Structure formats: C-alpha cells, structure tokens
JSON list of N, CA and C in Angstrom, two decimals:
[
{"chain": "Y", "resi": 1, "resn": "ILE", "atom": "N", "xyz": [123.38, 177.40, 70.04]},
{"chain": "Y", "resi": 1, "resn": "ILE", "atom": "CA", "xyz": [122.54, 177.37, 70.46]},
{"chain": "Y", "resi": 1, "resn": "ILE", "atom": "C", "xyz": [121.48, 178.21, 70.38]},
{"chain": "Y", "resi": 2, "resn": "ASN", "atom": "N", "xyz": [121.80, 179.62, 71.30]},
{"chain": "Y", "resi": 2, "resn": "ASN", "atom": "CA", "xyz": [120.69, 180.76, 70.99]},
{"chain": "Y", "resi": 2, "resn": "ASN", "atom": "C", "xyz": [120.55, 180.78, 69.68]},
{"chain": "Y", "resi": 3, "resn": "TYR", "atom": "N", "xyz": [121.56, 181.00, 68.56]},
{"chain": "Y", "resi": 3, "resn": "TYR", "atom": "CA", "xyz": [121.31, 181.46, 67.47]},
{"chain": "Y", "resi": 3, "resn": "TYR", "atom": "C", "xyz": [120.24, 180.21, 66.96]},
{"chain": "Y", "resi": 4, "resn": "ARG", "atom": "N", "xyz": [120.24, 179.02, 66.94]},
{"chain": "Y", "resi": 4, "resn": "ARG", "atom": "CA", "xyz": [119.20, 178.01, 66.16]},
{"chain": "Y", "resi": 4, "resn": "ARG", "atom": "C", "xyz": [118.11, 177.88, 66.97]},
{"chain": "Y", "resi": 5, "resn": "PHE", "atom": "N", "xyz": [118.28, 178.00, 68.53]},
{"chain": "Y", "resi": 5, "resn": "PHE", "atom": "CA", "xyz": [116.92, 178.41, 68.83]},
{"chain": "Y", "resi": 5, "resn": "PHE", "atom": "C", "xyz": [116.00, 179.65, 68.40]},
{"chain": "Y", "resi": 6, "resn": "LYS", "atom": "N", "xyz": [116.88, 180.63, 68.07]},
{"chain": "Y", "resi": 6, "resn": "LYS", "atom": "CA", "xyz": [116.06, 182.44, 67.82]},
{"chain": "Y", "resi": 6, "resn": "LYS", "atom": "C", "xyz": [115.67, 181.53, 66.33]},
{"chain": "Y", "resi": 7, "resn": "LYS", "atom": "N", "xyz": [116.44, 181.08, 65.34]},
{"chain": "Y", "resi": 7, "resn": "LYS", "atom": "CA", "xyz": [115.47, 180.59, 64.29]},
{"chain": "Y", "resi": 7, "resn": "LYS", "atom": "C", "xyz": [114.30, 179.58, 64.02]},
{"chain": "Y", "resi": 8, "resn": "ILE", "atom": "N", "xyz": [114.59, 178.68, 65.18]},
{"chain": "Y", "resi": 8, "resn": "ILE", "atom": "CA", "xyz": [113.50, 177.59, 64.93]},
{"chain": "Y", "resi": 8, "resn": "ILE", "atom": "C", "xyz": [112.23, 178.49, 66.03]},
{"chain": "Y", "resi": 9, "resn": "THR", "atom": "N", "xyz": [112.43, 179.36, 67.15]},
{"chain": "Y", "resi": 9, "resn": "THR", "atom": "CA", "xyz": [111.49, 180.10, 67.10]},
{"chain": "Y", "resi": 9, "resn": "THR", "atom": "C", "xyz": [110.88, 180.79, 66.13]},
{"chain": "Y", "resi": 10, "resn": "GLU", "atom": "N", "xyz": [111.39, 181.66, 65.23]},
{"chain": "Y", "resi": 10, "resn": "GLU", "atom": "CA", "xyz": [111.14, 182.58, 64.72]},
{"chain": "Y", "resi": 10, "resn": "GLU", "atom": "C", "xyz": [110.34, 182.01, 63.56]},
{"chain": "Y", "resi": 11, "resn": "LYS", "atom": "N", "xyz": [110.71, 180.93, 62.81]},
{"chain": "Y", "resi": 11, "resn": "LYS", "atom": "CA", "xyz": [109.68, 179.79, 62.13]},
{"chain": "Y", "resi": 11, "resn": "LYS", "atom": "C", "xyz": [108.81, 179.34, 62.42]},
{"chain": "Y", "resi": 12, "resn": "SER", "atom": "N", "xyz": [108.43, 179.17, 63.99]},
{"chain": "Y", "resi": 12, "resn": "SER", "atom": "CA", "xyz": [107.17, 178.44, 64.30]},
{"chain": "Y", "resi": 12, "resn": "SER", "atom": "C", "xyz": [106.28, 179.66, 65.00]},
{"chain": "Y", "resi": 13, "resn": "GLY", "atom": "N", "xyz": [106.84, 180.61, 64.59]},
{"chain": "Y", "resi": 13, "resn": "GLY", "atom": "CA", "xyz": [105.73, 181.76, 65.47]},
{"chain": "Y", "resi": 13, "resn": "GLY", "atom": "C", "xyz": [106.11, 181.77, 66.91]},
{"chain": "Y", "resi": 14, "resn": "LEU", "atom": "N", "xyz": [106.74, 181.38, 67.55]},
{"chain": "Y", "resi": 14, "resn": "LEU", "atom": "CA", "xyz": [106.36, 181.09, 68.92]},
{"chain": "Y", "resi": 14, "resn": "LEU", "atom": "C", "xyz": [107.12, 182.14, 69.53]},
{"chain": "Y", "resi": 15, "resn": "SER", "atom": "N", "xyz": [106.86, 182.97, 70.65]},
{"chain": "Y", "resi": 15, "resn": "SER", "atom": "CA", "xyz": [107.22, 183.90, 70.85]},
{"chain": "Y", "resi": 15, "resn": "SER", "atom": "C", "xyz": [108.09, 183.26, 72.53]},
{"chain": "Y", "resi": 16, "resn": "ILE", "atom": "N", "xyz": [108.90, 183.20, 72.57]},
{"chain": "Y", "resi": 16, "resn": "ILE", "atom": "CA", "xyz": [109.74, 182.59, 74.04]},
{"chain": "Y", "resi": 16, "resn": "ILE", "atom": "C", "xyz": [111.29, 182.90, 73.85]},
{"chain": "Y", "resi": 17, "resn": "HIS", "atom": "N", "xyz": [111.97, 182.85, 74.95]},
{"chain": "Y", "resi": 17, "resn": "HIS", "atom": "CA", "xyz": [113.45, 182.92, 75.05]},
{"chain": "Y", "resi": 17, "resn": "HIS", "atom": "C", "xyz": [114.13, 181.61, 75.47]},
{"chain": "Y", "resi": 18, "resn": "PHE", "atom": "N", "xyz": [115.00, 181.89, 74.95]},
{"chain": "Y", "resi": 18, "resn": "PHE", "atom": "CA", "xyz": [116.13, 180.35, 75.48]},
{"chain": "Y", "resi": 18, "resn": "PHE", "atom": "C", "xyz": [116.16, 181.21, 77.19]},
{"chain": "Y", "resi": 19, "resn": "HIS", "atom": "N", "xyz": [116.16, 181.70, 77.62]},
{"chain": "Y", "resi": 19, "resn": "HIS", "atom": "CA", "xyz": [116.45, 181.98, 79.08]},
{"chain": "Y", "resi": 19, "resn": "HIS", "atom": "C", "xyz": [115.29, 181.27, 79.89]},
{"chain": "Y", "resi": 20, "resn": "ALA", "atom": "N", "xyz": [114.14, 181.63, 79.04]},
{"chain": "Y", "resi": 20, "resn": "ALA", "atom": "CA", "xyz": [112.97, 181.21, 79.79]},
{"chain": "Y", "resi": 20, "resn": "ALA", "atom": "C", "xyz": [113.01, 179.51, 80.17]},
{"chain": "Y", "resi": 21, "resn": "LEU", "atom": "N", "xyz": [113.64, 178.95, 79.19]},
{"chain": "Y", "resi": 21, "resn": "LEU", "atom": "CA", "xyz": [113.50, 177.60, 79.21]},
{"chain": "Y", "resi": 21, "resn": "LEU", "atom": "C", "xyz": [114.50, 176.89, 80.30]},
{"chain": "Y", "resi": 22, "resn": "ARG", "atom": "N", "xyz": [115.90, 177.82, 80.29]},
{"chain": "Y", "resi": 22, "resn": "ARG", "atom": "CA", "xyz": [116.61, 177.31, 81.46]},
{"chain": "Y", "resi": 22, "resn": "ARG", "atom": "C", "xyz": [116.29, 177.74, 82.73]},
{"chain": "Y", "resi": 23, "resn": "HIS", "atom": "N", "xyz": [115.32, 178.64, 82.50]},
{"chain": "Y", "resi": 23, "resn": "HIS", "atom": "CA", "xyz": [114.62, 179.07, 84.10]},
{"chain": "Y", "resi": 23, "resn": "HIS", "atom": "C", "xyz": [113.86, 177.78, 84.43]},
{"chain": "Y", "resi": 24, "resn": "THR", "atom": "N", "xyz": [112.73, 177.70, 83.75]},
{"chain": "Y", "resi": 24, "resn": "THR", "atom": "CA", "xyz": [111.82, 176.73, 83.89]},
{"chain": "Y", "resi": 24, "resn": "THR", "atom": "C", "xyz": [112.59, 175.02, 84.09]},
{"chain": "Y", "resi": 25, "resn": "PHE", "atom": "N", "xyz": [113.39, 175.14, 83.45]},
{"chain": "Y", "resi": 25, "resn": "PHE", "atom": "CA", "xyz": [114.43, 173.30, 83.77]},
{"chain": "Y", "resi": 25, "resn": "PHE", "atom": "C", "xyz": [114.73, 173.79, 85.07]},
{"chain": "Y", "resi": 26, "resn": "ALA", "atom": "N", "xyz": [115.57, 174.59, 85.70]},
{"chain": "Y", "resi": 26, "resn": "ALA", "atom": "CA", "xyz": [116.30, 174.55, 86.81]},
{"chain": "Y", "resi": 26, "resn": "ALA", "atom": "C", "xyz": [115.07, 174.62, 88.07]},
{"chain": "Y", "resi": 27, "resn": "THR", "atom": "N", "xyz": [113.45, 175.50, 87.68]},
{"chain": "Y", "resi": 27, "resn": "THR", "atom": "CA", "xyz": [112.59, 175.25, 88.63]},
{"chain": "Y", "resi": 27, "resn": "THR", "atom": "C", "xyz": [112.28, 173.51, 88.50]},
{"chain": "Y", "resi": 28, "resn": "ARG", "atom": "N", "xyz": [112.35, 173.13, 87.54]},
{"chain": "Y", "resi": 28, "resn": "ARG", "atom": "CA", "xyz": [111.66, 171.74, 87.55]},
{"chain": "Y", "resi": 28, "resn": "ARG", "atom": "C", "xyz": [112.67, 170.56, 88.34]},
{"chain": "Y", "resi": 29, "resn": "CYS", "atom": "N", "xyz": [113.99, 171.15, 88.27]},
{"chain": "Y", "resi": 29, "resn": "CYS", "atom": "CA", "xyz": [114.93, 170.47, 88.80]},
{"chain": "Y", "resi": 29, "resn": "CYS", "atom": "C", "xyz": [114.93, 170.24, 90.43]},
{"chain": "Y", "resi": 30, "resn": "VAL", "atom": "N", "xyz": [114.92, 171.66, 90.74]},
{"chain": "Y", "resi": 30, "resn": "VAL", "atom": "CA", "xyz": [114.59, 171.82, 92.27]},
{"chain": "Y", "resi": 30, "resn": "VAL", "atom": "C", "xyz": [113.45, 171.33, 92.57]},
{"chain": "Y", "resi": 31, "resn": "GLU", "atom": "N", "xyz": [112.31, 171.50, 92.02]},
{"chain": "Y", "resi": 31, "resn": "GLU", "atom": "CA", "xyz": [111.13, 170.94, 92.76]},
{"chain": "Y", "resi": 31, "resn": "GLU", "atom": "C", "xyz": [111.10, 169.45, 92.35]},
{"chain": "Y", "resi": 32, "resn": "THR", "atom": "N", "xyz": [112.06, 169.05, 91.62]},
{"chain": "Y", "resi": 32, "resn": "THR", "atom": "CA", "xyz": [111.71, 166.97, 91.59]},
{"chain": "Y", "resi": 32, "resn": "THR", "atom": "C", "xyz": [112.87, 167.18, 93.05]},
{"chain": "Y", "resi": 33, "resn": "VAL", "atom": "N", "xyz": [114.06, 167.56, 93.35]},
{"chain": "Y", "resi": 33, "resn": "VAL", "atom": "CA", "xyz": [114.80, 167.24, 94.31]},
{"chain": "Y", "resi": 33, "resn": "VAL", "atom": "C", "xyz": [114.04, 167.38, 95.63]},
{"chain": "Y", "resi": 34, "resn": "SER", "atom": "N", "xyz": [113.00, 168.70, 95.52]},
{"chain": "Y", "resi": 34, "resn": "SER", "atom": "CA", "xyz": [112.57, 168.96, 97.02]},
{"chain": "Y", "resi": 34, "resn": "SER", "atom": "C", "xyz": [111.70, 167.53, 97.20]},
{"chain": "Y", "resi": 35, "resn": "TYR", "atom": "N", "xyz": [110.92, 167.38, 95.98]},
{"chain": "Y", "resi": 35, "resn": "TYR", "atom": "CA", "xyz": [109.47, 166.14, 96.23]},
{"chain": "Y", "resi": 35, "resn": "TYR", "atom": "C", "xyz": [110.48, 164.89, 96.84]},
{"chain": "Y", "resi": 36, "resn": "THR", "atom": "N", "xyz": [111.79, 164.51, 95.97]},
{"chain": "Y", "resi": 36, "resn": "THR", "atom": "CA", "xyz": [112.55, 163.59, 96.14]},
{"chain": "Y", "resi": 36, "resn": "THR", "atom": "C", "xyz": [112.75, 163.18, 98.14]},
{"chain": "Y", "resi": 37, "resn": "HIS", "atom": "N", "xyz": [113.67, 164.52, 97.91]},
{"chain": "Y", "resi": 37, "resn": "HIS", "atom": "CA", "xyz": [113.78, 164.49, 99.60]},
{"chain": "Y", "resi": 37, "resn": "HIS", "atom": "C", "xyz": [112.73, 164.53, 100.36]},
{"chain": "Y", "resi": 38, "resn": "LEU", "atom": "N", "xyz": [111.43, 164.86, 100.43]},
{"chain": "Y", "resi": 38, "resn": "LEU", "atom": "CA", "xyz": [110.37, 164.91, 100.97]},
{"chain": "Y", "resi": 38, "resn": "LEU", "atom": "C", "xyz": [109.90, 163.30, 101.12]},
{"chain": "Y", "resi": 39, "resn": "ASP", "atom": "N", "xyz": [110.11, 162.72, 99.98]},
{"chain": "Y", "resi": 39, "resn": "ASP", "atom": "CA", "xyz": [109.48, 161.37, 99.94]},
{"chain": "Y", "resi": 39, "resn": "ASP", "atom": "C", "xyz": [110.43, 160.53, 100.67]},
{"chain": "Y", "resi": 40, "resn": "VAL", "atom": "N", "xyz": [111.62, 160.67, 100.69]},
{"chain": "Y", "resi": 40, "resn": "VAL", "atom": "CA", "xyz": [112.68, 159.82, 101.24]},
{"chain": "Y", "resi": 40, "resn": "VAL", "atom": "C", "xyz": [112.49, 159.94, 102.89]},
{"chain": "Y", "resi": 41, "resn": "TYR", "atom": "N", "xyz": [112.49, 161.42, 103.56]},
{"chain": "Y", "resi": 41, "resn": "TYR", "atom": "CA", "xyz": [112.50, 161.54, 104.61]},
{"chain": "Y", "resi": 41, "resn": "TYR", "atom": "C", "xyz": [111.24, 160.98, 105.14]},
{"chain": "Y", "resi": 42, "resn": "LYS", "atom": "N", "xyz": [109.85, 160.90, 104.74]},
{"chain": "Y", "resi": 42, "resn": "LYS", "atom": "CA", "xyz": [108.86, 160.13, 105.35]},
{"chain": "Y", "resi": 42, "resn": "LYS", "atom": "C", "xyz": [109.00, 158.61, 105.36]},
{"chain": "Y", "resi": 43, "resn": "ARG", "atom": "N", "xyz": [109.99, 158.14, 104.72]},
{"chain": "Y", "resi": 43, "resn": "ARG", "atom": "CA", "xyz": [110.14, 157.00, 104.44]},
{"chain": "Y", "resi": 43, "resn": "ARG", "atom": "C", "xyz": [110.75, 156.78, 105.68]},
{"chain": "Y", "resi": 44, "resn": "GLN", "atom": "N", "xyz": [111.74, 157.38, 105.85]},
{"chain": "Y", "resi": 44, "resn": "GLN", "atom": "CA", "xyz": [112.29, 156.95, 106.73]},
{"chain": "Y", "resi": 44, "resn": "GLN", "atom": "C", "xyz": [111.95, 157.03, 108.18]},
{"chain": "Y", "resi": 45, "resn": "GLU", "atom": "N", "xyz": [110.78, 157.88, 108.60]},
{"chain": "Y", "resi": 45, "resn": "GLU", "atom": "CA", "xyz": [110.25, 157.92, 109.58]},
{"chain": "Y", "resi": 45, "resn": "GLU", "atom": "C", "xyz": [109.47, 156.49, 110.91]}
]
C-alpha cells in the first residue's frame, strides 16, 4: 500500500506521507466517538 501511495503522490505532485493519513483517520475516529458519546449522554438526561 505504501509503495502505491508513494507513486500516486509523486505523480500528482502532492507532498504527503501515508502516516499522515493514518493519523488523520485515527483523529477523526476519536472525534466521532467523542461527539457520539456526548450526544447519547445528553439524550439520557
């Protein structure tokens, strides 16, 4: 996956690393879970 990603980013001229996408994905997952948890908590009150 990393090899293909590197080739695609080189061809497109983007300067991004695969790890950055993994980090962004993990951050968004945590944010989504946090917001969902808060929403459920508010509804229970």
